[in-house]
Backbone as JSON, one array per atom type, in Angstrom:
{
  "sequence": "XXXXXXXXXXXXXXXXXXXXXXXXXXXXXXXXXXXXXXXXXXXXXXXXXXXXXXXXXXXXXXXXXXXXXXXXXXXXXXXXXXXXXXXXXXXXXXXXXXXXXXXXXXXXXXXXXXXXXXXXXXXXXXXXXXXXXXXXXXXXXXXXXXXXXXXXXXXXXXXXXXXXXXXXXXXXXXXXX",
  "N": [[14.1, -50.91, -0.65], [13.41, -50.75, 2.13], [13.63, -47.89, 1.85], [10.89, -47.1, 1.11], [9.36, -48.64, 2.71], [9.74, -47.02, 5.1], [8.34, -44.63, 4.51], [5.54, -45.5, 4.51], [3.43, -45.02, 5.61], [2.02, -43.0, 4.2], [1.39, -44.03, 1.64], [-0.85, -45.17, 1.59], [-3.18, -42.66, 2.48], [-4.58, -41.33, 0.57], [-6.05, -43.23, -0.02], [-7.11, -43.88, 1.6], [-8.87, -41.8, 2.88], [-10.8, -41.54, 0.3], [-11.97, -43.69, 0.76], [-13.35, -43.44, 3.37], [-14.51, -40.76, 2.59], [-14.19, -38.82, 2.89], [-12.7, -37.74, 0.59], [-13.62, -36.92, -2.82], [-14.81, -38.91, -5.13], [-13.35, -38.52, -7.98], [-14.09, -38.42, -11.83], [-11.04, -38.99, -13.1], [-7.67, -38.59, -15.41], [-5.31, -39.88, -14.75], [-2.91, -40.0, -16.09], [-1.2, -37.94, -16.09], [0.72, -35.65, -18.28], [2.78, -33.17, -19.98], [3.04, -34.8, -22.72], [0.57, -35.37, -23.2], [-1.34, -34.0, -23.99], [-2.85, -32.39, -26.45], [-1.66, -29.66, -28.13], [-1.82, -26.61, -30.12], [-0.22, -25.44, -32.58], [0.36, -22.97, -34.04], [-0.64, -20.71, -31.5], [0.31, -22.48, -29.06], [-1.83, -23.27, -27.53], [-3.43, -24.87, -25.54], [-5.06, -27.72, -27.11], [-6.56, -30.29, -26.57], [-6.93, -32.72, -24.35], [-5.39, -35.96, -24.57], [-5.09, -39.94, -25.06], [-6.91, -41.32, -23.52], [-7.03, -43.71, -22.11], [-6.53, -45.14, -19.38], [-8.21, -43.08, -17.83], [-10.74, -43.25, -15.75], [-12.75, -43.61, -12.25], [-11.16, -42.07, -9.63], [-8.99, -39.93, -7.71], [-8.76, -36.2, -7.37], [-6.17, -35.94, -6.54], [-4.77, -37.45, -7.84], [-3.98, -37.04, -10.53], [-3.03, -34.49, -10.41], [-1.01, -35.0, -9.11], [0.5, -36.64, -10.47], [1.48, -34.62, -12.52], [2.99, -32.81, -11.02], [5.42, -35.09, -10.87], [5.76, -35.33, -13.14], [6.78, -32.96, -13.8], [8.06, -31.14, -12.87], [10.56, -31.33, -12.33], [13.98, -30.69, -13.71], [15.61, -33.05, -14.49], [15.87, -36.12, -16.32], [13.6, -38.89, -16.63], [14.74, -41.14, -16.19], [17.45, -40.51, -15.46], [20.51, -40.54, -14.13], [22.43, -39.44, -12.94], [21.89, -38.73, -10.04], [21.96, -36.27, -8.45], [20.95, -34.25, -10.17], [18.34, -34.5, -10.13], [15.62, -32.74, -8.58], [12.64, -30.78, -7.39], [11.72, -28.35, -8.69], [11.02, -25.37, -7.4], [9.55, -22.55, -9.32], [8.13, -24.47, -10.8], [6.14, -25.9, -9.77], [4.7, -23.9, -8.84], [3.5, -22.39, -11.03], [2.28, -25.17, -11.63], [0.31, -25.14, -9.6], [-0.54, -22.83, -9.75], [-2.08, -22.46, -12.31], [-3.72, -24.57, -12.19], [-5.53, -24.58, -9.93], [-6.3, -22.37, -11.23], [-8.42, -22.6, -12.42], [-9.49, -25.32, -11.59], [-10.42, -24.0, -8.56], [-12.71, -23.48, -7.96], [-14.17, -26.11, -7.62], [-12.94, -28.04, -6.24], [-12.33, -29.52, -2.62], [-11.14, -28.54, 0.39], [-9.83, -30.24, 1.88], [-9.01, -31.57, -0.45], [-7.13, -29.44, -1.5], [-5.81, -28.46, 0.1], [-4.14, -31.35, 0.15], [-2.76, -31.16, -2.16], [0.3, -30.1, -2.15], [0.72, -32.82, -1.09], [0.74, -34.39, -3.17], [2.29, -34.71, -5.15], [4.42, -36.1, -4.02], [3.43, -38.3, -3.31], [2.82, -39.39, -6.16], [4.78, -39.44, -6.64], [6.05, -41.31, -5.63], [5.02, -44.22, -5.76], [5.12, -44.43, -8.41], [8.16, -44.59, -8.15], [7.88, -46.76, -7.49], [6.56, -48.93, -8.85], [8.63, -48.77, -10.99], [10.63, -50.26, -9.16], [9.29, -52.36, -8.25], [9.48, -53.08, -10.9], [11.74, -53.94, -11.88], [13.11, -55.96, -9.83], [11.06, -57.71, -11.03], [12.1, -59.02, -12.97], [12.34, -56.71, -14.88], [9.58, -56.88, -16.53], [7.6, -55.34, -17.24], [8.09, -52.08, -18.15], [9.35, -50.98, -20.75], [13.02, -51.26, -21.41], [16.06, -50.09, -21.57], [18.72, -50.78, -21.22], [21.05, -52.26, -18.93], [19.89, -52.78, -15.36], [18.28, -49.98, -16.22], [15.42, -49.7, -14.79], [16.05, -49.66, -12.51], [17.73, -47.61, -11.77], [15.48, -45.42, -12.98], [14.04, -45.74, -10.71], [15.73, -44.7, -8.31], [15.71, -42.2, -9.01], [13.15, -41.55, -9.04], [12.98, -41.58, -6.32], [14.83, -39.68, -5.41], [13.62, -37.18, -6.48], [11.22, -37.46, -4.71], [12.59, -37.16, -2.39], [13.43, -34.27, -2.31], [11.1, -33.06, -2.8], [10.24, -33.69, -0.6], [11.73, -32.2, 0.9], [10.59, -29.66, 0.44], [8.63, -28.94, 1.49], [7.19, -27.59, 3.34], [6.89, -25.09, 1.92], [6.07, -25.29, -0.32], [3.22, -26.14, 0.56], [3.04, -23.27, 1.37], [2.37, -22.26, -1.14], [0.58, -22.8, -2.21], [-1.43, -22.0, -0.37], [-1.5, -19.58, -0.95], [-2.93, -19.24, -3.7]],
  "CA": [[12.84, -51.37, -0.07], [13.61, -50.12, 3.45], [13.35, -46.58, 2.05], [9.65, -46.87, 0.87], [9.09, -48.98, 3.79], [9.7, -45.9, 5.91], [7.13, -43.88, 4.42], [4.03, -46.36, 4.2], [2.06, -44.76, 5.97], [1.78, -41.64, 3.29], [0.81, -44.67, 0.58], [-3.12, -45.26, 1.54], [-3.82, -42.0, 2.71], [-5.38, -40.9, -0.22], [-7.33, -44.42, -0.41], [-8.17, -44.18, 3.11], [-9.79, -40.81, 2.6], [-11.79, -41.87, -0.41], [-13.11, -45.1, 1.37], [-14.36, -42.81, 3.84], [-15.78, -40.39, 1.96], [-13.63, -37.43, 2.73], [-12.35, -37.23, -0.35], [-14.95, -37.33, -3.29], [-14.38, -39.87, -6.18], [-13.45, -37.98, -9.51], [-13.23, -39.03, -12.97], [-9.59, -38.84, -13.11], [-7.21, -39.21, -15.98], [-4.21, -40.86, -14.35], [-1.28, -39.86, -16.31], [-1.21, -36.04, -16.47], [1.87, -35.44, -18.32], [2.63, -33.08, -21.29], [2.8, -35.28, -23.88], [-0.81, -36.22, -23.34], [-2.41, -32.88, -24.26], [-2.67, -31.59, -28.3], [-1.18, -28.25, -28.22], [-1.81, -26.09, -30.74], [1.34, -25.5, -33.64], [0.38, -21.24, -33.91], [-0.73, -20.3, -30.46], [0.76, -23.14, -28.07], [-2.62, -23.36, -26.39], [-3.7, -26.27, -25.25], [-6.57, -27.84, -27.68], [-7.65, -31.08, -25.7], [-6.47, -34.38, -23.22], [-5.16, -37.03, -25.17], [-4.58, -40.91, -24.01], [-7.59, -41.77, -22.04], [-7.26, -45.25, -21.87], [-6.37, -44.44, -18.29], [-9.47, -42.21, -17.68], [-11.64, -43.68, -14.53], [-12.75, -42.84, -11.24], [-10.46, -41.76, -8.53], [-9.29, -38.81, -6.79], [-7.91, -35.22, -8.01], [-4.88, -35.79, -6.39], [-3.44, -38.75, -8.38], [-3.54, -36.2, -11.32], [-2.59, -33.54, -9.98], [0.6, -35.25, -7.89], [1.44, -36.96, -11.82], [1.8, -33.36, -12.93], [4.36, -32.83, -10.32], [6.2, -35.79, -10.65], [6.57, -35.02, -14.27], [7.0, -31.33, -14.53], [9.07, -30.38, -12.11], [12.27, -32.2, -12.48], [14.86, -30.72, -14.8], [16.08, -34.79, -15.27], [15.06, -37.27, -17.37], [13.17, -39.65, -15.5], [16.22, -42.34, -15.7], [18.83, -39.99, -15.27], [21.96, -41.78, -13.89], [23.23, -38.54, -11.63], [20.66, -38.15, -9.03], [22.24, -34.74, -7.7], [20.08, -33.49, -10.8], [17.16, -33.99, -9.48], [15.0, -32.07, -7.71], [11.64, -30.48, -7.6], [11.28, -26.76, -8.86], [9.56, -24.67, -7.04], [9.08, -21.85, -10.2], [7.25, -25.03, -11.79], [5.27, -26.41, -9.26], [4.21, -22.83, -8.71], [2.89, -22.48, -12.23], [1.31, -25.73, -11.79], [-0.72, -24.33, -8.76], [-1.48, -21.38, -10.74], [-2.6, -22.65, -13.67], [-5.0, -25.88, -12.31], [-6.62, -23.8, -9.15], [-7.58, -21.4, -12.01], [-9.9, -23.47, -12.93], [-9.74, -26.24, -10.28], [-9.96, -24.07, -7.36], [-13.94, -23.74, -7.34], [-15.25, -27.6, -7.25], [-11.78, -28.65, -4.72], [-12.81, -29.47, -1.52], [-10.48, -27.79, 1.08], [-8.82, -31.39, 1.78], [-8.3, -31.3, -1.77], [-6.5, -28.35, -2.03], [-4.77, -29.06, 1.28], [-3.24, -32.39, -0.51], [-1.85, -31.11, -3.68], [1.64, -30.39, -2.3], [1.85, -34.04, -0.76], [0.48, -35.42, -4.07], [3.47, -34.69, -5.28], [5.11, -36.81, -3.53], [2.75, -39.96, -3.39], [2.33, -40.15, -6.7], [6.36, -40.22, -7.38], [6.53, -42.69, -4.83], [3.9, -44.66, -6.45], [5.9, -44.68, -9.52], [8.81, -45.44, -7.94], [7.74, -48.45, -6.18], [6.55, -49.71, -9.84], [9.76, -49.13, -11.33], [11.63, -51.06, -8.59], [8.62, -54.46, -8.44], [9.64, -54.33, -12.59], [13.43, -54.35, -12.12], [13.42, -56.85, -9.38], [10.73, -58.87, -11.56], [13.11, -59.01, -14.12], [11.94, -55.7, -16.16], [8.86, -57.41, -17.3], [6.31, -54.27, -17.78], [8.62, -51.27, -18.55], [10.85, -50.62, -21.69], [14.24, -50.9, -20.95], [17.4, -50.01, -23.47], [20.55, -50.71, -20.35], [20.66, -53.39, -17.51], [19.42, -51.58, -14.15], [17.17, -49.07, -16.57], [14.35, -49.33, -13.84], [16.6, -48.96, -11.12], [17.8, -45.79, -12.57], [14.35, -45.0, -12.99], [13.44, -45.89, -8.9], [16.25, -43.89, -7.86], [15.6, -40.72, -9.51], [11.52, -40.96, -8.79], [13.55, -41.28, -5.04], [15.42, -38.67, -4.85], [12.92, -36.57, -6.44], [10.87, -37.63, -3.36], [13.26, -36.31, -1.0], [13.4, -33.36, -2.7], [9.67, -32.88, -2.59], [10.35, -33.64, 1.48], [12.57, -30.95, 1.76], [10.38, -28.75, 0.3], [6.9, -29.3, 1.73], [6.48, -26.37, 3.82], [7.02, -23.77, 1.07], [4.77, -26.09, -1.36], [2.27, -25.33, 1.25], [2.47, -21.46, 0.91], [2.2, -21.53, -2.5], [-0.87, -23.23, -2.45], [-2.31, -21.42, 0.03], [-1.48, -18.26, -1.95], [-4.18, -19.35, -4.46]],
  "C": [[12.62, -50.72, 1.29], [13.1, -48.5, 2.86], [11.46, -46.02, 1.7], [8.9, -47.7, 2.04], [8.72, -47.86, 4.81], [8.73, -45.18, 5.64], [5.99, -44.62, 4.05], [3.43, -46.28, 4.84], [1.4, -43.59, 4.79], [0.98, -42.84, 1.89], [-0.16, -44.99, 0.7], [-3.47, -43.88, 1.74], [-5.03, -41.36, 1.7], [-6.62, -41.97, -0.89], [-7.98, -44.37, 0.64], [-9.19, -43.05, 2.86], [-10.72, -40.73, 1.11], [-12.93, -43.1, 0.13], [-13.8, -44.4, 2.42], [-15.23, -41.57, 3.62], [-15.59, -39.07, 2.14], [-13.28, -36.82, 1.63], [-13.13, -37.56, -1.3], [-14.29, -37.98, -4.6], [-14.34, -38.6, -7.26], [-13.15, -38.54, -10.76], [-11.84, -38.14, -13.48], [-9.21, -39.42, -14.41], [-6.34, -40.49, -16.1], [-3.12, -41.06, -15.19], [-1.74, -38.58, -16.99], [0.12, -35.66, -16.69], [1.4, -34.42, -19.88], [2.26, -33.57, -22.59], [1.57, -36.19, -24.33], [-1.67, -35.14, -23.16], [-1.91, -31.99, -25.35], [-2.48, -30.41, -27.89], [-1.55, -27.83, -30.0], [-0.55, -25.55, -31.31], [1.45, -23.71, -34.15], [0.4, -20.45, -32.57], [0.04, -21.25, -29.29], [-0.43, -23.56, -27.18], [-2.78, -24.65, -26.57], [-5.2, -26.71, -26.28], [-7.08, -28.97, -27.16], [-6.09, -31.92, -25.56], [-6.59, -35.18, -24.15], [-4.93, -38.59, -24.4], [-5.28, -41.08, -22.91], [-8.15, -42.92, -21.77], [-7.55, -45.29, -20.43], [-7.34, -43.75, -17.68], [-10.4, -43.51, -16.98], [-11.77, -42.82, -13.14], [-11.52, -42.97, -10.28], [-10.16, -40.8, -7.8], [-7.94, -37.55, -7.79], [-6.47, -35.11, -7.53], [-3.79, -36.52, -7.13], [-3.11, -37.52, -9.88], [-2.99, -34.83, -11.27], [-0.81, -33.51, -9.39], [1.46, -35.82, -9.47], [2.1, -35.74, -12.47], [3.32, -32.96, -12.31], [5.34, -32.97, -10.87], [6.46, -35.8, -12.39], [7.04, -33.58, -14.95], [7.65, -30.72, -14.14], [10.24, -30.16, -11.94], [12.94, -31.74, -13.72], [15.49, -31.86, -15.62], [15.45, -35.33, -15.59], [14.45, -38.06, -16.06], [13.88, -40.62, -14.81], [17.77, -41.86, -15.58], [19.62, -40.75, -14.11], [22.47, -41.01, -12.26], [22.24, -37.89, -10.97], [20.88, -37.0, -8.1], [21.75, -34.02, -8.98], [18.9, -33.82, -10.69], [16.54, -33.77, -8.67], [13.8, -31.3, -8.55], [11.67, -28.85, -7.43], [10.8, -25.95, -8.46], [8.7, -23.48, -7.86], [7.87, -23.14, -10.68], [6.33, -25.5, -11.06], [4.33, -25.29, -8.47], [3.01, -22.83, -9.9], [1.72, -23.43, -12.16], [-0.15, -25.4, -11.21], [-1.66, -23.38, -9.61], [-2.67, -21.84, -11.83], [-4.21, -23.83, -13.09], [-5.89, -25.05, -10.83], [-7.22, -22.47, -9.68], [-8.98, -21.93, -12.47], [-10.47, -24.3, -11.79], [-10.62, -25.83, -8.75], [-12.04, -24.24, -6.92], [-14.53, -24.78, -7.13], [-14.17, -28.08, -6.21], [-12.26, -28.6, -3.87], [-11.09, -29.08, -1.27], [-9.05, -29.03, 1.43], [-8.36, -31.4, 0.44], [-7.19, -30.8, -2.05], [-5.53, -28.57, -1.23], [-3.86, -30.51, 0.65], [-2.46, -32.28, -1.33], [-0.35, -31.02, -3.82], [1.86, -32.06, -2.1], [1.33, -35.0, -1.81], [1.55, -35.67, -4.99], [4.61, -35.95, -5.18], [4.44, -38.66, -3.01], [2.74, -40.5, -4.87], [4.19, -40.72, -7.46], [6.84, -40.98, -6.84], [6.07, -43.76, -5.31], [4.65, -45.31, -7.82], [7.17, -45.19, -9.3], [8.91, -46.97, -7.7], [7.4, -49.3, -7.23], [7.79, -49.97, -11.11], [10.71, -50.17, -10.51], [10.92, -52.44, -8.41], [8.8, -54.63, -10.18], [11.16, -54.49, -12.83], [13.43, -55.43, -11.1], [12.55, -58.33, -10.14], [11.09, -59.47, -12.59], [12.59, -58.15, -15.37], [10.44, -56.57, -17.22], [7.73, -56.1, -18.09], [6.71, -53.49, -18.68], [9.46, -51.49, -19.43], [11.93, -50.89, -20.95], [15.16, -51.09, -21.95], [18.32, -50.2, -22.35], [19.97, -51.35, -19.75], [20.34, -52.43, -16.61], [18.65, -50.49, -14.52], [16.41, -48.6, -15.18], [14.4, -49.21, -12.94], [16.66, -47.97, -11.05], [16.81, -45.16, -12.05], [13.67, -44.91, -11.13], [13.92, -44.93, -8.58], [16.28, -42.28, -8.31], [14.01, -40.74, -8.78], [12.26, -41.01, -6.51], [13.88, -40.27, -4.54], [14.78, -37.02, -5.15], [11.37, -36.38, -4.97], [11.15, -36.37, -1.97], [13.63, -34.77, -1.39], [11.96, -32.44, -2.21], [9.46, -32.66, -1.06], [10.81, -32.85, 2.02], [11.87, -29.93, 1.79], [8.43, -28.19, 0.36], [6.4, -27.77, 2.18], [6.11, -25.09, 2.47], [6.09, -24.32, -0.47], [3.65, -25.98, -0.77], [1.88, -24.17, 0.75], [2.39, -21.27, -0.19], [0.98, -21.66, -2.71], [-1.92, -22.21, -1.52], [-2.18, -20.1, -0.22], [-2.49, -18.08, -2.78], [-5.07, -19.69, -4.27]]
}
């Protein structure tokens, strides 16, 4: 608790700057992960966004920072040995690449400027709901082992601090594209 304590100021920013109007509302998916976009079984391309229960307004960073926080990490999400994870920088390169091909002309400049530290809000974000469903006694999330969603905290953690180490150079990538 103390350790997400410490960074609460980084957890509104991206509400504060929609309530004022810096950042512009988008219809957002809100869970931008692989396994929620039909690929094609000859080419691999992508043929559409699946799973848009989820689908409302909010801001391009929450999908953008889910991307991250699921694409980057060689570990499972509940991996056990949290000296495997860490945040990629080949993949969170790619990601850049690939969504400011398209992305980069409607982004506002704050936009674009956010995308490394979305990264890192939205796996905090996720953490912080893995650790209110293990202390509420696992009521939301699956769980197959006792402490599952601890597991689960401490990895979206240490992927965090990973992400912290590696802000500056998540910068220059972005501002490469």
């Amino acid at each position: 608790i103390d350790w997400y304590l410490a960074r609460e100021a980084d957890c509104h920013l991206v509400v504060d700057y929609l309530k004022s109007g810096e950042l512009p509302l988008r219809c957002t998916h809100n869970d931008t992960k692989l396994n929620n976009v039909m690929l094609d079984d000859v080419t691999g391309e992508g043929i559409c966004v699946i799973d848009l229960d989820t689908t409302m307004p909010g801001s391009a960073i929450y999908d953008f920072g889910d991307m991250i926080r699921t694409a980057t990490s060689p570990a499972a999400e509940d991996e056990k040995d949290i000296s495997k994870v860490t945040m990629r920088m080949f993949m969170f390169e790619a990601l850049v690449q690939g969504y400011l091909s398209s992305a980069k002309s409607f982004l506002t400049l704050l936009e674009k400027s956010l995308l490394p530290f979305s990264g890192k809000l939205l796996t905090m974000e996720c953490g912080i709901r893995f650790l209110t469903d293990y202390l509420s006694g696992d009521v939301y999330f699956k769980i197959h082992r006792p402490e599952h969603n601890l597991d689960r905290c401490r990895t979206q953690m240490a992927l965090v601090e990973s992400i912290e180490a590696q802000m500056d150079e998540m910068k220059a990538v972005v501002d490469r594209y």
